[in-house]
Tab-separated table of C-alpha atoms in Angstrom:
chain	number	residue	atom	x	y	z
A	1	UNK	CA	16.259	-29.784	12.220
A	2	UNK	CA	14.270	-28.050	9.632
A	3	UNK	CA	15.060	-24.892	7.749
A	4	UNK	CA	11.704	-23.443	9.145
A	5	UNK	CA	12.780	-24.096	12.977
A	6	UNK	CA	16.018	-22.056	12.443
A	7	UNK	CA	14.485	-19.070	10.532
A	8	UNK	CA	11.869	-19.285	13.771
A	9	UNK	CA	15.135	-19.281	16.277
A	10	UNK	CA	16.338	-16.248	14.264
A	11	UNK	CA	13.048	-14.345	14.842
A	12	UNK	CA	13.204	-15.296	18.217
A	13	UNK	CA	16.204	-13.482	18.773
A	14	UNK	CA	15.688	-10.493	16.836
A	15	UNK	CA	12.633	-9.726	19.015
A	16	UNK	CA	14.460	-10.262	22.138
A	17	UNK	CA	17.295	-7.698	20.954
A	18	UNK	CA	14.777	-5.665	20.000
A	19	UNK	CA	12.831	-5.586	23.116
A	20	UNK	CA	15.999	-5.317	25.056
A	21	UNK	CA	17.161	-2.356	23.012
A	22	UNK	CA	13.587	-0.683	23.683
A	23	UNK	CA	13.464	-1.518	27.552
A	24	UNK	CA	17.029	-0.640	28.265
A	25	UNK	CA	18.130	2.645	29.875
A	26	UNK	CA	21.207	2.196	27.745
A	27	UNK	CA	20.587	1.228	24.505
A	28	UNK	CA	23.966	0.556	23.123
A	29	UNK	CA	24.308	-1.904	25.782
A	30	UNK	CA	21.963	-4.313	23.652
A	31	UNK	CA	24.242	-3.756	20.703
A	32	UNK	CA	28.073	-4.476	21.919
A	33	UNK	CA	28.294	-6.948	18.876
A	34	UNK	CA	27.963	-5.957	15.306
A	35	UNK	CA	26.240	-9.622	14.624
A	36	UNK	CA	23.045	-8.229	16.160
A	37	UNK	CA	23.107	-11.010	18.767
A	38	UNK	CA	24.779	-9.617	21.704
A	39	UNK	CA	24.059	-11.141	25.233
A	40	UNK	CA	20.662	-8.340	25.760
A	41	UNK	CA	21.644	-7.158	29.299
A	42	UNK	CA	18.979	-6.820	32.306
A	43	UNK	CA	16.859	-3.799	30.965
A	44	UNK	CA	13.852	-1.814	32.252
A	45	UNK	CA	11.959	1.247	30.836
A	46	UNK	CA	10.519	3.571	33.339
A	47	UNK	CA	6.808	5.067	32.996
A	48	UNK	CA	4.764	7.604	34.954
A	49	UNK	CA	3.579	4.984	37.415
A	50	UNK	CA	5.808	1.676	36.688
A	51	UNK	CA	8.746	0.229	35.582
A	52	UNK	CA	9.073	-2.819	33.410
A	53	UNK	CA	11.904	-4.621	33.448
A	54	UNK	CA	13.024	-7.541	30.723
A	55	UNK	CA	15.748	-10.040	31.104
A	56	UNK	CA	17.057	-12.972	29.432
A	57	UNK	CA	17.169	-16.113	31.834
A	58	UNK	CA	18.457	-19.057	29.992
A	59	UNK	CA	21.796	-17.319	29.034
A	60	UNK	CA	23.345	-20.690	28.284
A	61	UNK	CA	20.684	-21.671	25.961
A	62	UNK	CA	20.583	-18.192	24.319
A	63	UNK	CA	24.419	-18.121	23.428
A	64	UNK	CA	24.070	-21.654	21.888
A	65	UNK	CA	21.110	-20.309	19.839
A	66	UNK	CA	23.603	-17.881	18.634
A	67	UNK	CA	25.983	-20.318	17.892
A	68	UNK	CA	23.405	-22.370	15.774
A	69	UNK	CA	22.710	-19.478	13.953
A	70	UNK	CA	26.410	-18.521	13.234
A	71	UNK	CA	26.501	-21.669	11.686
A	72	UNK	CA	23.986	-20.688	8.984
A	73	UNK	CA	25.593	-19.849	5.498
A	74	UNK	CA	24.846	-16.525	4.457
A	75	UNK	CA	24.415	-17.272	1.117
A	76	UNK	CA	20.738	-16.432	-0.262
A	77	UNK	CA	20.155	-20.135	-0.366
A	78	UNK	CA	21.050	-20.149	3.949
A	79	UNK	CA	22.478	-24.003	4.043
A	80	UNK	CA	22.489	-24.617	7.898
A	81	UNK	CA	25.632	-26.255	9.175
A	82	UNK	CA	25.541	-28.610	11.799
A	83	UNK	CA	28.231	-28.082	14.474
A	84	UNK	CA	31.187	-29.966	14.203
A	85	UNK	CA	31.183	-31.055	17.931
A	86	UNK	CA	27.959	-33.056	17.005
A	87	UNK	CA	28.206	-37.289	16.776
A	88	UNK	CA	27.452	-38.711	13.545
A	89	UNK	CA	23.692	-38.660	12.888
A	90	UNK	CA	23.209	-36.468	15.557
A	91	UNK	CA	21.296	-33.117	14.468
A	92	UNK	CA	21.454	-29.523	16.603
A	93	UNK	CA	18.621	-29.524	19.143
A	94	UNK	CA	16.996	-25.824	19.148
A	95	UNK	CA	16.975	-24.817	22.713
A	96	UNK	CA	14.097	-23.702	24.995
A	97	UNK	CA	14.385	-19.703	25.987
A	98	UNK	CA	13.312	-18.092	28.910
A	99	UNK	CA	12.713	-14.443	29.612
A	100	UNK	CA	11.731	-12.611	32.604
A	101	UNK	CA	9.207	-9.474	32.893
A	102	UNK	CA	9.159	-7.826	35.998
A	103	UNK	CA	6.691	-4.907	36.858
A	104	UNK	CA	7.134	-2.410	39.661
A	105	UNK	CA	5.025	0.083	40.651
A	106	UNK	CA	6.390	3.450	41.784
A	107	UNK	CA	6.744	3.999	45.476
A	108	UNK	CA	4.577	7.110	45.465
A	109	UNK	CA	1.932	7.846	43.036
A	110	UNK	CA	0.471	11.173	44.418
A	111	UNK	CA	1.289	12.931	47.903
A	112	UNK	CA	-1.410	10.825	49.694
A	113	UNK	CA	0.436	7.523	48.389
A	114	UNK	CA	4.098	8.023	49.519
A	115	UNK	CA	3.912	5.459	52.140
A	116	UNK	CA	2.311	3.063	50.286
A	117	UNK	CA	3.752	-0.376	49.669
A	118	UNK	CA	5.950	-0.759	46.523
A	119	UNK	CA	3.905	-3.274	44.483
A	120	UNK	CA	6.065	-6.251	42.183
A	121	UNK	CA	4.978	-8.461	39.852
A	122	UNK	CA	7.128	-11.215	38.171
A	123	UNK	CA	6.306	-13.418	35.053
A	124	UNK	CA	8.358	-15.755	33.304
A	125	UNK	CA	7.915	-16.548	29.525
A	126	UNK	CA	9.054	-19.733	27.982
A	127	UNK	CA	9.457	-20.063	24.031
A	128	UNK	CA	9.382	-23.461	22.835
A	129	UNK	CA	11.080	-24.813	19.719
A	130	UNK	CA	9.339	-23.215	16.701
A	131	UNK	CA	8.281	-19.781	18.154
A	132	UNK	CA	7.223	-17.963	16.500
A	133	UNK	CA	6.668	-19.228	13.384
A	134	UNK	CA	5.030	-22.530	14.346
A	135	UNK	CA	1.216	-21.776	15.395
A	136	UNK	CA	1.430	-24.771	18.078
A	137	UNK	CA	4.494	-23.060	19.477
A	138	UNK	CA	2.850	-20.434	21.793
A	139	UNK	CA	4.929	-19.142	24.666
A	140	UNK	CA	4.284	-20.470	28.046
A	141	UNK	CA	3.711	-18.025	30.693
A	142	UNK	CA	4.121	-18.841	34.867
A	143	UNK	CA	3.489	-16.134	37.279
A	144	UNK	CA	6.332	-16.253	39.541
A	145	UNK	CA	5.012	-13.364	42.287
A	146	UNK	CA	2.879	-10.930	42.780
A	147	UNK	CA	2.696	-8.437	45.846
A	148	UNK	CA	-0.460	-8.953	47.883
A	149	UNK	CA	-2.370	-10.773	45.605
A	150	UNK	CA	-3.904	-14.095	46.137
A	151	UNK	CA	-3.078	-17.545	44.636
A	152	UNK	CA	-6.332	-17.398	42.826
A	153	UNK	CA	-5.615	-13.854	41.361
A	154	UNK	CA	-2.137	-15.523	40.216
A	155	UNK	CA	-3.984	-18.441	38.730
A	156	UNK	CA	-6.134	-16.255	37.164
A	157	UNK	CA	-3.614	-13.941	35.695
A	158	UNK	CA	-1.625	-16.927	34.611
A	159	UNK	CA	-4.465	-18.554	32.838
A	160	UNK	CA	-5.407	-15.260	31.044
A	161	UNK	CA	-1.982	-14.412	29.979
A	162	UNK	CA	-1.339	-18.080	28.417
A	163	UNK	CA	-5.076	-17.776	26.767
A	164	UNK	CA	-3.666	-14.412	25.147
A	165	UNK	CA	-0.395	-16.142	23.975
A	166	UNK	CA	-2.347	-18.946	22.349
A	167	UNK	CA	-4.404	-16.133	20.650
A	168	UNK	CA	-1.070	-14.843	19.390
A	169	UNK	CA	0.499	-18.231	18.273
A	170	UNK	CA	2.168	-17.861	14.517
A	171	UNK	CA	3.559	-14.282	15.400
A	172	UNK	CA	5.738	-12.506	17.665
A	173	UNK	CA	3.688	-12.060	20.578
A	174	UNK	CA	6.043	-10.618	23.678
A	175	UNK	CA	5.529	-7.343	23.360
A	176	UNK	CA	1.654	-7.968	23.394
A	177	UNK	CA	1.855	-10.171	26.403
A	178	UNK	CA	4.355	-7.829	28.055
A	179	UNK	CA	1.141	-5.104	27.440
A	180	UNK	CA	-1.170	-7.578	28.871
A	181	UNK	CA	0.969	-7.829	31.761
A	182	UNK	CA	1.564	-3.810	32.465
A	183	UNK	CA	-1.972	-3.251	32.015
A	184	UNK	CA	-2.941	-5.834	34.497
A	185	UNK	CA	-0.897	-5.090	37.086
A	186	UNK	CA	-1.395	-1.406	36.717
A	187	UNK	CA	-5.249	-1.725	36.465
A	188	UNK	CA	-5.115	-3.784	39.577
A	189	UNK	CA	-3.178	-1.454	41.703
A	190	UNK	CA	-5.160	1.383	40.679
A	191	UNK	CA	-8.268	-0.311	41.890
A	192	UNK	CA	-6.856	-1.439	45.018
A	193	UNK	CA	-5.698	2.450	45.478
A	194	UNK	CA	-9.148	3.963	44.326
A	195	UNK	CA	-7.361	6.109	42.086
A	196	UNK	CA	-7.016	6.813	38.474
A	197	UNK	CA	-3.526	6.669	37.170
A	198	UNK	CA	-2.845	8.752	33.986
A	199	UNK	CA	-0.144	8.054	31.295
A	200	UNK	CA	1.182	4.819	32.630
A	201	UNK	CA	1.528	2.583	29.183
A	202	UNK	CA	4.287	3.987	26.738
A	203	UNK	CA	1.701	3.597	23.946
A	204	UNK	CA	-0.628	6.259	25.570
A	205	UNK	CA	2.716	9.187	24.855
A	206	UNK	CA	2.298	9.015	20.948
A	207	UNK	CA	-0.879	11.387	20.914
A	208	UNK	CA	0.835	13.802	22.744
A	209	UNK	CA	4.426	13.652	22.356
A	210	UNK	CA	4.865	15.739	19.090
A	211	UNK	CA	2.457	18.679	20.076
A	212	UNK	CA	5.342	20.657	20.693
A	213	UNK	CA	6.015	23.849	18.268
A	214	UNK	CA	9.315	23.840	17.433
A	215	UNK	CA	9.852	27.301	15.606
A	216	UNK	CA	13.630	26.467	14.883
A	217	UNK	CA	12.728	23.649	12.698
A	218	UNK	CA	11.751	25.195	9.847
A	219	UNK	CA	8.459	22.939	9.771
A	220	UNK	CA	5.923	26.384	10.368
A	221	UNK	CA	3.066	25.860	8.238
A	222	UNK	CA	4.041	22.312	6.972
A	223	UNK	CA	1.932	19.327	7.778
A	224	UNK	CA	4.653	16.319	8.536
A	225	UNK	CA	3.494	12.581	8.347
A	226	UNK	CA	5.525	9.773	9.252
A	227	UNK	CA	4.439	6.031	7.638
A	228	UNK	CA	5.486	2.304	8.761
A	229	UNK	CA	5.238	0.201	6.032
A	230	UNK	CA	5.890	-3.949	7.484
A	231	UNK	CA	7.186	-6.474	4.619
A	232	UNK	CA	8.063	-9.930	5.130
A	233	UNK	CA	11.271	-9.557	3.755
A	234	UNK	CA	13.440	-7.204	1.716
A	235	UNK	CA	16.350	-8.806	0.159
A	236	UNK	CA	17.308	-8.122	-3.365
A	237	UNK	CA	20.406	-5.191	-2.911
A	238	UNK	CA	18.780	-3.466	-6.360
A	239	UNK	CA	15.267	-3.061	-4.780
A	240	UNK	CA	17.014	-1.546	-1.382
A	241	UNK	CA	18.867	0.666	-3.284
A	242	UNK	CA	15.682	1.847	-5.225
A	243	UNK	CA	14.086	2.475	-1.617
A	244	UNK	CA	17.050	4.675	-0.380
A	245	UNK	CA	16.841	6.584	-3.719
A	246	UNK	CA	13.228	7.672	-3.971
A	247	UNK	CA	13.294	8.528	-0.254
A	248	UNK	CA	15.867	10.461	-0.731
A	249	UNK	CA	14.506	12.198	-3.806
A	250	UNK	CA	11.380	13.195	-1.871
A	251	UNK	CA	13.857	14.923	0.845
A	252	UNK	CA	12.318	12.406	3.342
A	253	UNK	CA	14.184	11.302	6.663
A	254	UNK	CA	13.713	7.706	8.073
A	255	UNK	CA	15.238	4.131	7.636
A	256	UNK	CA	15.194	1.113	5.735
A	257	UNK	CA	16.017	-1.964	7.931
A	258	UNK	CA	16.278	-4.534	5.377
A	259	UNK	CA	16.148	-8.835	5.417
A	260	UNK	CA	13.901	-10.407	7.794
A	261	UNK	CA	11.145	-8.635	8.151
A	262	UNK	CA	11.766	-5.711	5.834
A	263	UNK	CA	11.050	-2.276	7.435
A	264	UNK	CA	10.712	1.064	6.117
A	265	UNK	CA	9.833	4.075	8.166
A	266	UNK	CA	9.502	7.522	6.328
A	267	UNK	CA	8.843	11.106	7.423
A	268	UNK	CA	8.391	14.321	5.695
A	269	UNK	CA	5.478	16.673	4.142
A	270	UNK	CA	2.488	14.603	3.705
A	271	UNK	CA	2.324	15.098	-0.166
A	272	UNK	CA	5.935	13.828	-0.316
A	273	UNK	CA	4.992	10.796	2.111
A	274	UNK	CA	2.072	10.158	0.231
A	275	UNK	CA	3.838	9.631	-3.210
A	276	UNK	CA	6.289	7.905	-1.986
A	277	UNK	CA	3.898	5.038	-0.581
A	278	UNK	CA	1.990	5.175	-4.095
A	279	UNK	CA	5.357	4.391	-5.518
A	280	UNK	CA	6.051	1.792	-3.187
A	281	UNK	CA	2.868	0.062	-4.082
A	282	UNK	CA	3.459	0.117	-7.788
A	283	UNK	CA	1.041	0.672	-10.743
A	284	UNK	CA	1.566	0.326	-14.009
A	285	UNK	CA	2.182	4.325	-14.391
A	286	UNK	CA	4.961	4.229	-11.823
A	287	UNK	CA	8.084	2.254	-13.290
A	288	UNK	CA	9.783	0.572	-10.313
A	289	UNK	CA	7.000	-0.156	-8.109
A	290	UNK	CA	7.577	-2.748	-5.951
A	291	UNK	CA	3.669	-4.304	-6.337
A	292	UNK	CA	-0.004	-3.317	-5.160
A	293	UNK	CA	0.146	-6.031	-2.154
A	294	UNK	CA	2.944	-4.024	-0.501
A	295	UNK	CA	-0.398	-1.871	0.114
A	296	UNK	CA	-1.603	-3.776	2.447
A	297	UNK	CA	1.779	-3.489	4.815
A	298	UNK	CA	1.461	-0.060	5.655
A	299	UNK	CA	1.157	-0.725	9.345
A	300	UNK	CA	0.935	2.979	10.260
A	301	UNK	CA	0.570	6.520	9.515
A	302	UNK	CA	1.072	9.543	11.931
A	303	UNK	CA	-0.279	12.918	10.642
A	304	UNK	CA	1.346	15.548	13.209
A	305	UNK	CA	-0.374	19.120	13.520
A	306	UNK	CA	1.479	21.800	11.349
A	307	UNK	CA	4.839	23.186	13.213
A	308	UNK	CA	4.910	19.989	15.107
A	309	UNK	CA	8.676	18.927	16.224
A	310	UNK	CA	9.894	16.305	13.512
A	311	UNK	CA	11.209	13.140	15.281
A	312	UNK	CA	13.904	12.308	12.629
A	313	UNK	CA	16.349	15.045	11.256
A	314	UNK	CA	18.428	12.418	9.400
A	315	UNK	CA	18.621	11.983	5.567
A	316	UNK	CA	17.068	8.608	4.709
A	317	UNK	CA	19.475	5.555	5.081
A	318	UNK	CA	19.776	1.778	5.248
A	319	UNK	CA	21.190	0.724	8.345
A	320	UNK	CA	20.807	-3.168	7.573
A	321	UNK	CA	19.662	-6.024	8.734
A	322	UNK	CA	19.261	-5.814	12.531
A	323	UNK	CA	16.104	-4.963	14.089
A	324	UNK	CA	17.493	-3.675	17.632
A	325	UNK	CA	19.185	-1.061	15.897
A	326	UNK	CA	16.090	0.203	14.490
A	327	UNK	CA	14.959	-0.289	18.470
A	328	UNK	CA	17.247	1.568	19.775
A	329	UNK	CA	17.021	4.551	16.803
A	330	UNK	CA	13.190	4.878	17.544
A	331	UNK	CA	13.955	4.994	21.416
A	332	UNK	CA	16.435	7.663	21.333
A	333	UNK	CA	13.918	9.702	18.684
A	334	UNK	CA	10.680	9.073	21.135
A	335	UNK	CA	9.180	7.047	18.811
A	336	UNK	CA	9.574	3.498	20.372
A	337	UNK	CA	5.936	3.162	20.931
A	338	UNK	CA	5.361	3.686	17.281
A	339	UNK	CA	8.164	0.844	17.118
A	340	UNK	CA	5.979	-1.173	19.369
A	341	UNK	CA	2.873	-1.145	17.699
A	342	UNK	CA	3.746	-1.044	14.016
A	343	UNK	CA	6.612	-3.454	14.026
A	344	UNK	CA	6.366	-5.502	16.882
A	345	UNK	CA	2.696	-6.226	16.759
A	346	UNK	CA	1.649	-8.327	14.256
């Protein structure tokens, strides 16, 4: 089996663990092993009018995938070692993983709907060998159950989700598909109830979640900015140390997640954040910069109102290679919607 297929498998498990951390009510449950590939528990995220559940169905295949990755050499060359129980000439086979997404409406949207039947939708997403790196290996969506939907409606949703999966081929697409499913279910239920549902998506919370004044934070009168920088990889030890040093020198909060992919999220006064971004882009006048191409990876900039509460209060730190750890931190600090948008959707 090629190195590309094993790297694709590693990205798949990272994506699954990150989503499990985001959708889990107990974020520590998805991180019970330091290797970052613990078995994700069934998890859910409750919004204003619905709950999304995320579960790995193919547990045996998931555990086997973990074992394959554990046999990869940890050195820079990342040499693959085949399982010892394989016969001569036999190659390790990348397993097909299956996850389940469950959408449930709240039993009551308002006083006039207290007795309305709860709506439930269930879809399975099959992740083939080579996902997400190989464009021909897009997830296959199967609609399992939709409360009060006709067969035609179920087929139409399944066709639309599979078409969406094909459009997203070549990159991690589970989060986009979950949002597509969530929006479809919410829209249908809202239409059937002849009402407007407000604030149903976690993505809609970003505009208002930081509008609370925090007089005790010491940030009154200062404009705060948060940057999300996505990079294909950050593996050089010296470069990681440089990022941490430069962020601390500017008194920025945030985190570095190194490895594949590399994520840098910073938060601080706008001028200092802008200065850090200019440094990380690199230029002849900025020694130690990493190159102009980094500028193309600045995924998101959130400028908070003066006096708004900061989301990160820590001293900038390197948290290692585990994407699920960053997901848990973001959920804990109320910026999981930004993590989903700027890290998981690309």
